[in-house]
Amino acid sequence: MWEMLKVYNTLSRSKEEFQPLNENEVRMYVCGPTVYDYPHIGNARSFAAFDTIRRYLEFRGFHVFYVTNFTDIDDKMITRANEQGIEVQELAEKFIAEYLQIADELNLKPASVNPRATEHMDDIIDMVQSIMDRGVGYAANGDVYFDISEWENYGVLSKIDPDELAAGARVETGEKKEDPRDFVLWKEKKPGEPSWDSPWGKGRPGWHAECSVMGSYYLGVPFDIHGGGQDLIFPHHENEIAQSAAAYGVETPVKYWLHNGFLTINEDKMSKSEGNFFTAREVLDNYDNQGVRFFLVSGHYRQPLDYNNQALKQATQSVERIRNAVDAIRGRISILTKKKVQPTEADDNIAEAIELLKTEFEKEMDDDFNTPGAIAAVFSFIRTLNANLEETGKAAVLREALAVLSTRLEILGIDISRKELTGSSELRSIVEKSIELLLEIREKAREEKDYETGDMIRNRLTEMGVSITDTKDGPTWKIEA
Ligand code: AMP
Ligand code: ZN
């Protein structure tokens, strides 16, 4: 029976039992990229963290409706498009395509929907109007602002005291706010900027308004989970709560707020503005994709994770150890299907380790998605497996081991599917049988002490990309990636 799943809710600053609003369904929104540039590997950490959370919820039996947006209109988009002398939309298309490519290489499951802010202008205008109708928004010469002095609950998420906020704040030149703490819902068009018609004149939405609208449009209010990096707690998510609560007349628009920690370099947050970043593209080009994904989930999602070559190399080696173990299981299964071997204590040891992997992995993930603990359970399983594999006699136990292990790796987003032969099934069967035949000839040669022929077969197969491993019950082979 399932134990309780606990998630850390930024709203209560504590781990809470996870109970979605509708029994088997989880409605989840994660702040997506602003598509003005290549995402850096810090952004990728956020995407991978929430992808893992989503995968675990699905494993837990929930039907997850997963929305992650593209911010395709904001100040950064406009500035960059102007610098490059292109339309904002062209810039957006380019980096949306780039994001989707990276998402694929990082094994992010496609979202249920990837809405774009510019597709929701009417909905955004409606929300801003509702806020004004509630008396918590005001228009000021083409801009519209949220009136914080009219909103009692401001600070629920970030625990910021609005009175203290007032002390340090001042109205910047060009802003038309009545109170420096107020935030913009709609911005008047400036010369040369893209704009949309609204009751307040031509303009465009504020960033916070975009996410409130896209979340509620696809998921309704309230919904279950809202995610993003810790830098978004204030002001982005605080403002989203105020807007959605005011516009849609609910007390709490989102039940659980989850925030990932930063990817750091020398303990500083990786960020575009600081210039201390590596793009996800260059990292994926320099390291094995599965290794990059492993690195991103190797720390707990709320803790900082430091980026350095050593960590990436270690992650790649860890994936290699996993692949080797998986290949060894497959090789042993193929031996056991050809040759009768008596069941032994080794089979019981592995059967026991399978049960332990199941319970430990779930126990760790139930504890606020503790991926480092879950990974430790995977490696403890692999150690037992490696120690027992050569003595095993039951293919069925090994098939189960493979299934249970790969399901857990999938939750972490690690893909260990084997490089397979391609072509028609007849062709594949002939190739497989020919390799088997060569191995038989090699065995025969070795029995006759004709090591020269034996080595020749092995070397030539290796050159073709077929690697051979000798075990005490015979050789196994695989196609190298
Ligand atoms: P942006 O494209 O800047 O809107 O960011 C997309 C997502 O990446 C947001 O959820 C950010 O909070 C998150 N993010 C940005 N920098 C980092 C970082 N260094 N580490 C982890 N997450 C980050
Ligand atoms: Zn957002």
PDB file of N, CA and C in Angstrom, residues 278-317:
ATOM      1  N   PHE A 278      26.486  28.900 -18.568  1.00  0.00           N
ATOM      2  CA  PHE A 278      26.712  28.044 -19.726  1.00  0.00           C
ATOM      3  C   PHE A 278      25.346  27.749 -20.316  1.00  0.00           C
ATOM      4  N   THR A 279      25.226  27.819 -21.620  1.00  0.00           N
ATOM      5  CA  THR A 279      23.928  27.492 -22.207  1.00  0.00           C
ATOM      6  C   THR A 279      23.723  25.980 -22.110  1.00  0.00           C
ATOM      7  N   ALA A 280      22.435  25.609 -22.057  1.00  0.00           N
ATOM      8  CA  ALA A 280      22.114  24.181 -22.032  1.00  0.00           C
ATOM      9  C   ALA A 280      22.666  23.521 -23.296  1.00  0.00           C
ATOM     10  N   ARG A 281      22.628  24.265 -24.405  1.00  0.00           N
ATOM     11  CA  ARG A 281      23.114  23.733 -25.686  1.00  0.00           C
ATOM     12  C   ARG A 281      24.582  23.310 -25.582  1.00  0.00           C
ATOM     13  N   GLU A 282      25.441  24.206 -25.046  1.00  0.00           N
ATOM     14  CA  GLU A 282      26.865  23.850 -25.002  1.00  0.00           C
ATOM     15  C   GLU A 282      27.137  22.710 -24.024  1.00  0.00           C
ATOM     16  N   VAL A 283      26.398  22.668 -22.934  1.00  0.00           N
ATOM     17  CA  VAL A 283      26.603  21.573 -21.978  1.00  0.00           C
ATOM     18  C   VAL A 283      26.195  20.237 -22.621  1.00  0.00           C
ATOM     19  N   LEU A 284      25.059  20.240 -23.314  1.00  0.00           N
ATOM     20  CA  LEU A 284      24.607  19.005 -23.975  1.00  0.00           C
ATOM     21  C   LEU A 284      25.553  18.586 -25.095  1.00  0.00           C
ATOM     22  N   ASP A 285      26.188  19.569 -25.721  1.00  0.00           N
ATOM     23  CA  ASP A 285      27.150  19.225 -26.779  1.00  0.00           C
ATOM     24  C   ASP A 285      28.440  18.642 -26.209  1.00  0.00           C
ATOM     25  N   ASN A 286      28.774  19.047 -24.981  1.00  0.00           N
ATOM     26  CA  ASN A 286      30.044  18.601 -24.401  1.00  0.00           C
ATOM     27  C   ASN A 286      29.970  17.328 -23.581  1.00  0.00           C
ATOM     28  N   TYR A 287      28.776  17.001 -23.119  1.00  0.00           N
ATOM     29  CA  TYR A 287      28.642  15.802 -22.275  1.00  0.00           C
ATOM     30  C   TYR A 287      27.501  14.929 -22.788  1.00  0.00           C
ATOM     31  N   ASP A 288      27.547  13.670 -22.366  1.00  0.00           N
ATOM     32  CA  ASP A 288      26.478  12.727 -22.682  1.00  0.00           C
ATOM     33  C   ASP A 288      25.132  13.267 -22.143  1.00  0.00           C
ATOM     34  N   ASN A 289      24.094  13.237 -22.976  1.00  0.00           N
ATOM     35  CA  ASN A 289      22.792  13.800 -22.576  1.00  0.00           C
ATOM     36  C   ASN A 289      22.247  13.187 -21.285  1.00  0.00           C
ATOM     37  N   GLN A 290      22.393  11.870 -21.179  1.00  0.00           N
ATOM     38  CA  GLN A 290      21.868  11.208 -19.974  1.00  0.00           C
ATOM     39  C   GLN A 290      22.680  11.633 -18.743  1.00  0.00           C
ATOM     40  N   GLY A 291      23.960  11.888 -18.969  1.00  0.00           N
ATOM     41  CA  GLY A 291      24.813  12.358 -17.874  1.00  0.00           C
ATOM     42  C   GLY A 291      24.380  13.747 -17.408  1.00  0.00           C
ATOM     43  N   VAL A 292      24.014  14.593 -18.352  1.00  0.00           N
ATOM     44  CA  VAL A 292      23.561  15.951 -18.001  1.00  0.00           C
ATOM     45  C   VAL A 292      22.268  15.864 -17.191  1.00  0.00           C
ATOM     46  N   ARG A 293      21.353  15.039 -17.656  1.00  0.00           N
ATOM     47  CA  ARG A 293      20.083  14.889 -16.941  1.00  0.00           C
ATOM     48  C   ARG A 293      20.340  14.319 -15.534  1.00  0.00           C
ATOM     49  N   PHE A 294      21.238  13.330 -15.466  1.00  0.00           N
ATOM     50  CA  PHE A 294      21.573  12.730 -14.168  1.00  0.00           C
ATOM     51  C   PHE A 294      22.109  13.805 -13.225  1.00  0.00           C
ATOM     52  N   PHE A 295      23.027  14.635 -13.743  1.00  0.00           N
ATOM     53  CA  PHE A 295      23.591  15.718 -12.929  1.00  0.00           C
ATOM     54  C   PHE A 295      22.473  16.623 -12.395  1.00  0.00           C
ATOM     55  N   LEU A 296      21.536  17.002 -13.263  1.00  0.00           N
ATOM     56  CA  LEU A 296      20.491  17.957 -12.872  1.00  0.00           C
ATOM     57  C   LEU A 296      19.579  17.424 -11.766  1.00  0.00           C
ATOM     58  N   VAL A 297      19.415  16.100 -11.704  1.00  0.00           N
ATOM     59  CA  VAL A 297      18.545  15.554 -10.653  1.00  0.00           C
ATOM     60  C   VAL A 297      19.352  14.915  -9.520  1.00  0.00           C
ATOM     61  N   SER A 298      20.683  15.076  -9.568  1.00  0.00           N
ATOM     62  CA  SER A 298      21.517  14.413  -8.561  1.00  0.00           C
ATOM     63  C   SER A 298      21.446  15.094  -7.196  1.00  0.00           C
ATOM     64  N   GLY A 299      21.018  16.355  -7.160  1.00  0.00           N
ATOM     65  CA  GLY A 299      20.827  17.034  -5.878  1.00  0.00           C
ATOM     66  C   GLY A 299      19.338  17.146  -5.589  1.00  0.00           C
ATOM     67  N   HIS A 300      18.995  17.400  -4.328  1.00  0.00           N
ATOM     68  CA  HIS A 300      17.582  17.620  -4.007  1.00  0.00           C
ATOM     69  C   HIS A 300      17.119  18.911  -4.679  1.00  0.00           C
ATOM     70  N   TYR A 301      15.899  18.913  -5.220  1.00  0.00           N
ATOM     71  CA  TYR A 301      15.502  20.050  -6.065  1.00  0.00           C
ATOM     72  C   TYR A 301      15.455  21.391  -5.327  1.00  0.00           C
ATOM     73  N   ARG A 302      15.328  21.361  -3.995  1.00  0.00           N
ATOM     74  CA  ARG A 302      15.268  22.665  -3.289  1.00  0.00           C
ATOM     75  C   ARG A 302      16.643  23.178  -2.873  1.00  0.00           C
ATOM     76  N   GLN A 303      17.642  22.292  -2.962  1.00  0.00           N
ATOM     77  CA  GLN A 303      18.992  22.694  -2.534  1.00  0.00           C
ATOM     78  C   GLN A 303      19.768  23.298  -3.706  1.00  0.00           C
ATOM     79  N   PRO A 304      20.772  24.147  -3.403  1.00  0.00           N
ATOM     80  CA  PRO A 304      21.619  24.618  -4.502  1.00  0.00           C
ATOM     81  C   PRO A 304      22.395  23.439  -5.102  1.00  0.00           C
ATOM     82  N   LEU A 305      22.726  23.559  -6.365  1.00  0.00           N
ATOM     83  CA  LEU A 305      23.494  22.512  -7.048  1.00  0.00           C
ATOM     84  C   LEU A 305      24.610  23.216  -7.797  1.00  0.00           C
ATOM     85  N   ASP A 306      25.866  22.819  -7.493  1.00  0.00           N
ATOM     86  CA  ASP A 306      26.980  23.550  -8.095  1.00  0.00           C
ATOM     87  C   ASP A 306      27.421  22.920  -9.409  1.00  0.00           C
ATOM     88  N   TYR A 307      27.556  23.764 -10.398  1.00  0.00           N
ATOM     89  CA  TYR A 307      27.955  23.302 -11.728  1.00  0.00           C
ATOM     90  C   TYR A 307      29.476  23.333 -11.841  1.00  0.00           C
ATOM     91  N   ASN A 308      30.101  22.215 -12.164  1.00  0.00           N
ATOM     92  CA  ASN A 308      31.533  22.208 -12.491  1.00  0.00           C
ATOM     93  C   ASN A 308      31.841  20.944 -13.290  1.00  0.00           C
ATOM     94  N   ASN A 309      32.964  20.942 -13.984  1.00  0.00           N
ATOM     95  CA  ASN A 309      33.327  19.824 -14.853  1.00  0.00           C
ATOM     96  C   ASN A 309      33.345  18.506 -14.118  1.00  0.00           C
ATOM     97  N   GLN A 310      33.903  18.559 -12.906  1.00  0.00           N
ATOM     98  CA  GLN A 310      34.034  17.347 -12.107  1.00  0.00           C
ATOM     99  C   GLN A 310      32.665  16.698 -11.879  1.00  0.00           C
ATOM    100  N   ALA A 311      31.691  17.539 -11.507  1.00  0.00           N
ATOM    101  CA  ALA A 311      30.346  17.022 -11.215  1.00  0.00           C
ATOM    102  C   ALA A 311      29.723  16.411 -12.471  1.00  0.00           C
ATOM    103  N   LEU A 312      29.954  17.074 -13.604  1.00  0.00           N
ATOM    104  CA  LEU A 312      29.394  16.559 -14.863  1.00  0.00           C
ATOM    105  C   LEU A 312      30.053  15.238 -15.255  1.00  0.00           C
ATOM    106  N   LYS A 313      31.376  15.160 -15.030  1.00  0.00           N
ATOM    107  CA  LYS A 313      32.091  13.918 -15.358  1.00  0.00           C
ATOM    108  C   LYS A 313      31.598  12.782 -14.483  1.00  0.00           C
ATOM    109  N   GLN A 314      31.449  13.092 -13.193  1.00  0.00           N
ATOM    110  CA  GLN A 314      30.976  12.047 -12.269  1.00  0.00           C
ATOM    111  C   GLN A 314      29.592  11.559 -12.662  1.00  0.00           C
ATOM    112  N   ALA A 315      28.736  12.513 -13.046  1.00  0.00           N
ATOM    113  CA  ALA A 315      27.369  12.134 -13.430  1.00  0.00           C
ATOM    114  C   ALA A 315      27.407  11.223 -14.650  1.00  0.00           C
ATOM    115  N   THR A 316      28.278  11.555 -15.592  1.00  0.00           N
ATOM    116  CA  THR A 316      28.385  10.735 -16.805  1.00  0.00           C
ATOM    117  C   THR A 316      28.878   9.335 -16.451  1.00  0.00           C
ATOM    118  N   GLN A 317      29.846   9.275 -15.516  1.00  0.00           N
ATOM    119  CA  GLN A 317      30.339   7.958 -15.086  1.00  0.00           C
ATOM    120  C   GLN A 317      29.248   7.156 -14.387  1.00  0.00           C
TER     121      GLN A 317
END
